[in-house]
C-alpha cells in the first residue's frame, strides 16, 4: 500500500488515506466515508485520459455503464458498488473495501494456497458468477487480480468494468476485451459470449492457483491466443502429482475449446468441484464453508432462501457435531436457540414416550423462537446416529436482516402447517379404526 505525499485529500465526500494500486485507466484509493464511519475503495479515472473531449465523453459513458451493470449485483462474493460520480472532474466509483490480497499473490510455486482452499474459492466464484449470469452479465475479465481474498478468508469478485450485458442497449466495450492469458477461445475469435466464457476463464485461474502455471502461456500474446484456440492444456496432475485424482477431468472439461463441451451450468461446475473437495483426506470437523453451504442448499427447508440469505445464516449459526446418544434438547429445560438438523437422525421423546424419528432438514426447538414467552423445551431430542446440526441463537436471528427473518418465518409456517396436516391425518386414521357404537 503506497502513501505518497501528493495524495488527493478528498474525493467527493470521502477522505483519502492511501493509494491501493493503479492500472491503465485509473487509480484505486483507500478512503473513509466520514458519515458512515467505514473504509471504502475509490476507483478514480486517470486525469490524462480525460483531456480530449471525445475521450472524456467515452470514459464517462463507460463508467456510467459500469454503474448501471453492477448496481443490481447483490451477492456475498461480489464487491458491492456503494456510490459513483461520473460527472466529477475525474469520475470515480466507490466500492466495498476488502482488506486482503488479490489471488495474483498466490500464483507462484512458493505462494500456492492449500488445495482445499483453492477449491473453496472456485466454488464461491461459481456462485458469484451464476448470480451475475442471472442478472444478464458476462464478466469478460476473470483473472487472479480481479478476485480478492480477505484476511478472514472471504472471497470477493471485483472489476466489472469490462462486463458485457447480454440484454442491454447501453454503450459497452467492443472488440477484444479481457486479459490474453485468461481469454476463452470464443473471446479470442470475437464471437458471441455466454457464461461459458467466464467458466473457461475461471478454470484458467483455478489451474494457475493449483499449479503455479497458466495453461496456455507462451512467449508472446499472439502465441498465447493461438494456444488457447488450438492446443490442449497439460493435465494439472502432470505438473503437481499430489492433486486429487478426478480434478484433471473437471478442469479439462471447463477448459474445453467449444462452449457446449464445458459444464452446462455454473451449478454443474460447482458441484463437480465440490465432489473433488469431498474426496480430499480431511476430518469432518474441518469441512469447508463451500461444503457446508452445499449441505444447507440441499435441504428442502431452505428452498426459498437465496444465496445471500444462506451465507448470512452461515455467519450467524454455529456448527456442532454430536455423537450417537447425545441429548441435543432436554425436555423441561429453558432454551434460547433452535437447531437445524443437517445430517443424521434424532429421536423425539416426551415424558419417556417416543413421538417420532426425524431426519435431515428439520428444525428442533424452534418454538422458543416463535413464542419468546415460552422458553421451556416441550420434548427431548436425542441423536440416534452421529449428527451435524446448525445451532442458531434466537437473539442473533432477531438481530439479523429483515430478509433472513422473513424467510425463516415463512419456512417455519410451512413446517407448522405440514405438522398440523400430519396430525390431522393421524387423527383421521384413528377415527376410522375406532369400533362403531
Short mmCIF file of C-alpha atoms in Angstrom, two decimals, residues 20-277:
data_model
loop_
_atom_site.label_atom_id
_atom_site.label_comp_id
_atom_site.label_asym_id
_atom_site.label_seq_id
_atom_site.Cartn_x
_atom_site.Cartn_y
_atom_site.Cartn_z
CA UNK A 20 -4.01 0.82 -3.07
CA UNK A 21 -2.96 0.41 -6.69
CA UNK A 22 -3.09 1.80 -10.21
CA UNK A 23 -3.75 0.49 -13.68
CA UNK A 24 -4.08 1.66 -17.26
CA UNK A 25 -7.36 3.50 -16.73
CA UNK A 26 -7.27 4.65 -13.13
CA UNK A 27 -6.07 4.64 -9.54
CA UNK A 28 -7.63 2.85 -6.58
CA UNK A 29 -7.52 4.63 -3.22
CA UNK A 30 -8.35 3.62 0.32
CA UNK A 31 -10.67 6.25 1.78
CA UNK A 32 -13.05 6.84 4.67
CA UNK A 33 -16.74 7.62 4.46
CA UNK A 34 -16.91 10.02 7.40
CA UNK A 35 -20.70 9.98 7.54
CA UNK A 36 -20.97 6.19 7.87
CA UNK A 37 -17.61 5.68 9.56
CA UNK A 38 -16.40 2.95 7.21
CA UNK A 39 -13.47 2.40 4.90
CA UNK A 40 -14.15 2.26 1.17
CA UNK A 41 -12.18 1.74 -2.03
CA UNK A 42 -12.38 4.51 -4.64
CA UNK A 43 -11.58 3.82 -8.28
CA UNK A 44 -10.79 7.16 -9.99
CA UNK A 45 -10.19 7.61 -13.74
CA UNK A 46 -6.75 8.98 -14.72
CA UNK A 47 -6.81 12.72 -15.47
CA UNK A 48 -4.78 12.36 -18.69
CA UNK A 49 -7.47 10.13 -20.21
CA UNK A 50 -9.98 12.98 -19.95
CA UNK A 51 -8.06 15.76 -21.69
CA UNK A 52 -9.71 15.32 -25.09
CA UNK A 53 -13.48 15.92 -25.06
CA UNK A 54 -14.24 12.79 -27.10
CA UNK A 55 -12.12 10.61 -24.81
CA UNK A 56 -13.64 12.18 -21.70
CA UNK A 57 -17.15 11.56 -23.00
CA UNK A 58 -16.30 7.93 -23.77
CA UNK A 59 -14.81 7.21 -20.35
CA UNK A 60 -17.73 8.87 -18.57
CA UNK A 61 -20.18 6.77 -20.58
CA UNK A 62 -18.24 3.60 -19.81
CA UNK A 63 -18.16 4.41 -16.10
CA UNK A 64 -21.89 5.18 -16.17
CA UNK A 65 -22.43 1.84 -17.88
CA UNK A 66 -20.39 0.02 -15.23
CA UNK A 67 -22.57 1.61 -12.58
CA UNK A 68 -25.74 0.54 -14.38
CA UNK A 69 -24.49 -3.02 -14.85
CA UNK A 70 -23.12 -3.64 -11.36
CA UNK A 71 -25.51 -1.68 -9.15
CA UNK A 72 -28.00 -4.54 -9.24
CA UNK A 73 -25.47 -7.19 -8.19
CA UNK A 74 -26.07 -8.24 -4.59
CA UNK A 75 -24.02 -11.28 -3.64
CA UNK A 76 -21.71 -12.03 -0.69
CA UNK A 77 -18.89 -12.96 -3.10
CA UNK A 78 -19.12 -9.83 -5.26
CA UNK A 79 -17.66 -6.47 -4.21
CA UNK A 80 -20.56 -4.06 -3.72
CA UNK A 81 -20.87 -0.76 -5.54
CA UNK A 82 -21.64 1.92 -2.93
CA UNK A 83 -21.54 5.22 -4.79
CA UNK A 84 -20.40 6.88 -8.03
CA UNK A 85 -19.98 10.28 -9.68
CA UNK A 86 -19.42 10.15 -13.44
CA UNK A 87 -19.77 13.96 -13.69
CA UNK A 88 -16.87 14.75 -11.34
CA UNK A 89 -13.75 16.36 -12.82
CA UNK A 90 -12.23 12.90 -12.51
CA UNK A 91 -15.10 10.36 -12.50
CA UNK A 92 -14.97 7.73 -9.78
CA UNK A 93 -16.64 4.67 -8.30
CA UNK A 94 -16.90 3.95 -4.58
CA UNK A 95 -16.68 0.26 -3.76
CA UNK A 96 -16.77 -2.00 -0.74
CA UNK A 97 -13.25 -2.19 0.72
CA UNK A 98 -11.79 -5.67 1.09
CA UNK A 99 -8.86 -5.86 3.50
CA UNK A 100 -6.79 -8.58 1.89
CA UNK A 101 -4.96 -9.52 -1.29
CA UNK A 102 -5.84 -10.40 -4.88
CA UNK A 103 -5.40 -14.03 -5.86
CA UNK A 104 -2.47 -12.94 -8.03
CA UNK A 105 -0.47 -13.01 -4.77
CA UNK A 106 -0.89 -16.80 -4.68
CA UNK A 107 0.09 -17.88 -8.20
CA UNK A 108 3.77 -18.78 -7.87
CA UNK A 109 5.01 -22.20 -6.73
CA UNK A 110 6.17 -20.80 -3.38
CA UNK A 111 2.91 -18.99 -2.58
CA UNK A 112 0.25 -21.54 -3.55
CA UNK A 113 -2.74 -21.93 -1.26
CA UNK A 114 -3.88 -25.34 0.08
CA UNK A 115 -5.81 -27.38 -2.48
CA UNK A 116 -8.96 -27.42 -0.33
CA UNK A 117 -8.89 -23.62 -0.07
CA UNK A 118 -8.46 -23.20 -3.83
CA UNK A 119 -11.46 -25.45 -4.47
CA UNK A 120 -13.42 -23.48 -1.88
CA UNK A 121 -12.53 -20.21 -3.64
CA UNK A 122 -13.52 -21.66 -7.01
CA UNK A 123 -16.86 -22.83 -5.61
CA UNK A 124 -17.65 -19.35 -4.30
CA UNK A 125 -16.65 -17.78 -7.61
CA UNK A 126 -19.07 -20.14 -9.35
CA UNK A 127 -21.86 -18.91 -7.08
CA UNK A 128 -20.96 -15.27 -7.72
CA UNK A 129 -20.79 -15.71 -11.49
CA UNK A 130 -24.05 -17.65 -11.51
CA UNK A 131 -25.63 -14.62 -9.82
CA UNK A 132 -24.09 -12.32 -12.45
CA UNK A 133 -25.45 -14.59 -15.20
CA UNK A 134 -28.94 -14.39 -13.72
CA UNK A 135 -28.61 -10.61 -13.92
CA UNK A 136 -27.65 -10.89 -17.59
CA UNK A 137 -23.92 -10.20 -17.20
CA UNK A 138 -20.78 -11.83 -18.56
CA UNK A 139 -17.74 -10.55 -16.64
CA UNK A 140 -15.24 -10.98 -19.53
CA UNK A 141 -12.15 -10.33 -17.39
CA UNK A 142 -11.91 -13.12 -14.83
CA UNK A 143 -8.30 -13.29 -13.64
CA UNK A 144 -6.49 -13.62 -10.28
CA UNK A 145 -6.11 -9.84 -9.93
CA UNK A 146 -9.90 -9.46 -10.06
CA UNK A 147 -10.63 -11.92 -7.24
CA UNK A 148 -9.88 -10.68 -3.72
CA UNK A 149 -9.18 -12.85 -0.68
CA UNK A 150 -9.77 -11.07 2.62
CA UNK A 151 -7.73 -11.65 5.75
CA UNK A 152 -10.73 -13.57 7.13
CA UNK A 153 -10.76 -15.86 4.08
CA UNK A 154 -13.73 -14.25 2.33
CA UNK A 155 -13.76 -14.31 -1.48
CA UNK A 156 -14.86 -11.23 -3.45
CA UNK A 157 -15.11 -10.91 -7.22
CA UNK A 158 -14.43 -7.39 -8.45
CA UNK A 159 -13.98 -5.13 -11.50
CA UNK A 160 -17.00 -5.46 -13.75
CA UNK A 161 -15.64 -2.64 -15.91
CA UNK A 162 -15.37 -4.93 -18.92
CA UNK A 163 -18.65 -6.73 -18.24
CA UNK A 164 -20.99 -7.46 -21.12
CA UNK A 165 -24.72 -7.07 -20.61
CA UNK A 166 -26.25 -9.68 -22.88
CA UNK A 167 -29.65 -7.96 -22.68
CA UNK A 168 -28.74 -4.27 -22.93
CA UNK A 169 -28.51 -1.43 -25.42
CA UNK A 170 -26.07 0.52 -23.25
CA UNK A 171 -22.67 1.69 -24.53
CA UNK A 172 -20.22 -1.15 -23.95
CA UNK A 173 -16.64 -2.03 -24.75
CA UNK A 174 -16.45 -3.79 -28.08
CA UNK A 175 -13.76 -5.87 -29.75
CA UNK A 176 -11.13 -7.96 -27.99
CA UNK A 177 -11.77 -7.37 -24.27
CA UNK A 178 -10.03 -9.13 -21.41
CA UNK A 179 -6.57 -10.31 -20.36
CA UNK A 180 -4.97 -12.56 -23.03
CA UNK A 181 -3.85 -15.42 -20.76
CA UNK A 182 -7.39 -15.85 -19.36
CA UNK A 183 -9.47 -15.36 -22.50
CA UNK A 184 -11.78 -18.07 -23.76
CA UNK A 185 -11.48 -19.31 -27.36
CA UNK A 186 -14.71 -17.51 -28.25
CA UNK A 187 -13.31 -14.27 -26.80
CA UNK A 188 -10.18 -14.62 -28.90
CA UNK A 189 -12.31 -15.19 -32.00
CA UNK A 190 -14.65 -12.28 -31.07
CA UNK A 191 -17.72 -14.49 -31.09
CA UNK A 192 -20.89 -14.02 -29.05
CA UNK A 193 -20.22 -14.68 -25.37
CA UNK A 194 -22.22 -16.51 -22.72
CA UNK A 195 -21.46 -17.61 -19.16
CA UNK A 196 -19.35 -20.40 -20.68
CA UNK A 197 -16.68 -17.81 -21.49
CA UNK A 198 -16.37 -16.80 -17.82
CA UNK A 199 -16.35 -20.51 -16.93
CA UNK A 200 -13.31 -21.09 -19.14
CA UNK A 201 -11.53 -18.07 -17.61
CA UNK A 202 -12.27 -19.24 -14.06
CA UNK A 203 -10.87 -22.67 -14.91
CA UNK A 204 -7.65 -20.97 -16.07
CA UNK A 205 -7.46 -19.15 -12.73
CA UNK A 206 -8.03 -22.37 -10.75
CA UNK A 207 -5.40 -24.17 -12.84
CA UNK A 208 -2.90 -21.40 -12.08
CA UNK A 209 -3.71 -21.35 -8.35
CA UNK A 210 -3.12 -25.10 -8.15
CA UNK A 211 0.00 -25.44 -10.31
CA UNK A 212 1.66 -22.02 -10.36
CA UNK A 213 1.42 -22.04 -14.15
CA UNK A 214 -1.12 -20.76 -16.66
CA UNK A 215 -2.30 -23.49 -19.05
CA UNK A 216 -1.76 -21.61 -22.33
CA UNK A 217 1.09 -19.18 -21.64
CA UNK A 218 3.63 -18.57 -24.41
CA UNK A 219 6.37 -16.05 -25.17
CA UNK A 220 4.03 -13.55 -26.81
CA UNK A 221 0.36 -12.61 -26.52
CA UNK A 222 -0.20 -13.77 -30.10
CA UNK A 223 1.29 -17.19 -29.32
CA UNK A 224 -0.81 -17.41 -26.15
CA UNK A 225 -4.00 -16.66 -28.07
CA UNK A 226 -3.05 -19.30 -30.65
CA UNK A 227 -2.56 -21.92 -27.93
CA UNK A 228 -5.93 -21.01 -26.37
CA UNK A 229 -7.72 -21.70 -29.64
CA UNK A 230 -5.67 -24.64 -30.96
CA UNK A 231 -3.80 -26.56 -28.25
CA UNK A 232 -4.93 -28.74 -25.36
CA UNK A 233 -3.57 -27.83 -21.92
CA UNK A 234 -1.30 -30.11 -19.93
CA UNK A 235 -3.22 -32.10 -17.33
CA UNK A 236 -2.73 -30.39 -13.94
CA UNK A 237 -1.65 -33.61 -12.18
CA UNK A 238 1.31 -33.88 -14.52
CA UNK A 239 2.52 -30.60 -13.05
CA UNK A 240 1.56 -31.38 -9.45
CA UNK A 241 1.22 -35.02 -8.55
CA UNK A 242 -0.48 -34.52 -5.17
CA UNK A 243 -3.64 -33.06 -6.75
CA UNK A 244 -6.88 -35.07 -6.35
CA UNK A 245 -7.38 -37.84 -8.87
CA UNK A 246 -10.54 -36.53 -10.53
CA UNK A 247 -9.50 -32.87 -10.68
CA UNK A 248 -7.97 -33.24 -14.15
CA UNK A 249 -11.28 -34.28 -15.67
CA UNK A 250 -13.13 -31.38 -14.03
CA UNK A 251 -10.70 -28.66 -15.09
CA UNK A 252 -10.09 -30.02 -18.58
CA UNK A 253 -13.83 -30.13 -19.19
CA UNK A 254 -14.18 -26.50 -18.10
CA UNK A 255 -11.26 -25.69 -20.43
CA UNK A 256 -12.85 -27.35 -23.48
CA UNK A 257 -12.46 -25.36 -26.70
CA UNK A 258 -16.16 -25.45 -27.54
CA UNK A 259 -18.57 -23.84 -25.05
CA UNK A 260 -21.07 -26.68 -25.44
CA UNK A 261 -18.42 -29.17 -24.26
CA UNK A 262 -17.99 -27.40 -20.92
CA UNK A 263 -20.32 -27.75 -17.95
CA UNK A 264 -23.84 -26.74 -18.89
CA UNK A 265 -24.38 -24.56 -15.82
CA UNK A 266 -22.44 -22.92 -13.03
CA UNK A 267 -24.16 -25.28 -10.60
CA UNK A 268 -22.78 -28.27 -12.53
CA UNK A 269 -19.24 -26.86 -12.38
CA UNK A 270 -19.60 -26.02 -8.68
CA UNK A 271 -20.94 -29.49 -7.86
CA UNK A 272 -18.03 -31.12 -9.70
CA UNK A 273 -15.53 -29.04 -7.72
CA UNK A 274 -17.33 -29.91 -4.50
CA UNK A 275 -17.21 -33.62 -5.31
CA UNK A 276 -13.44 -33.37 -5.71
CA UNK A 277 -13.19 -31.45 -2.46
#
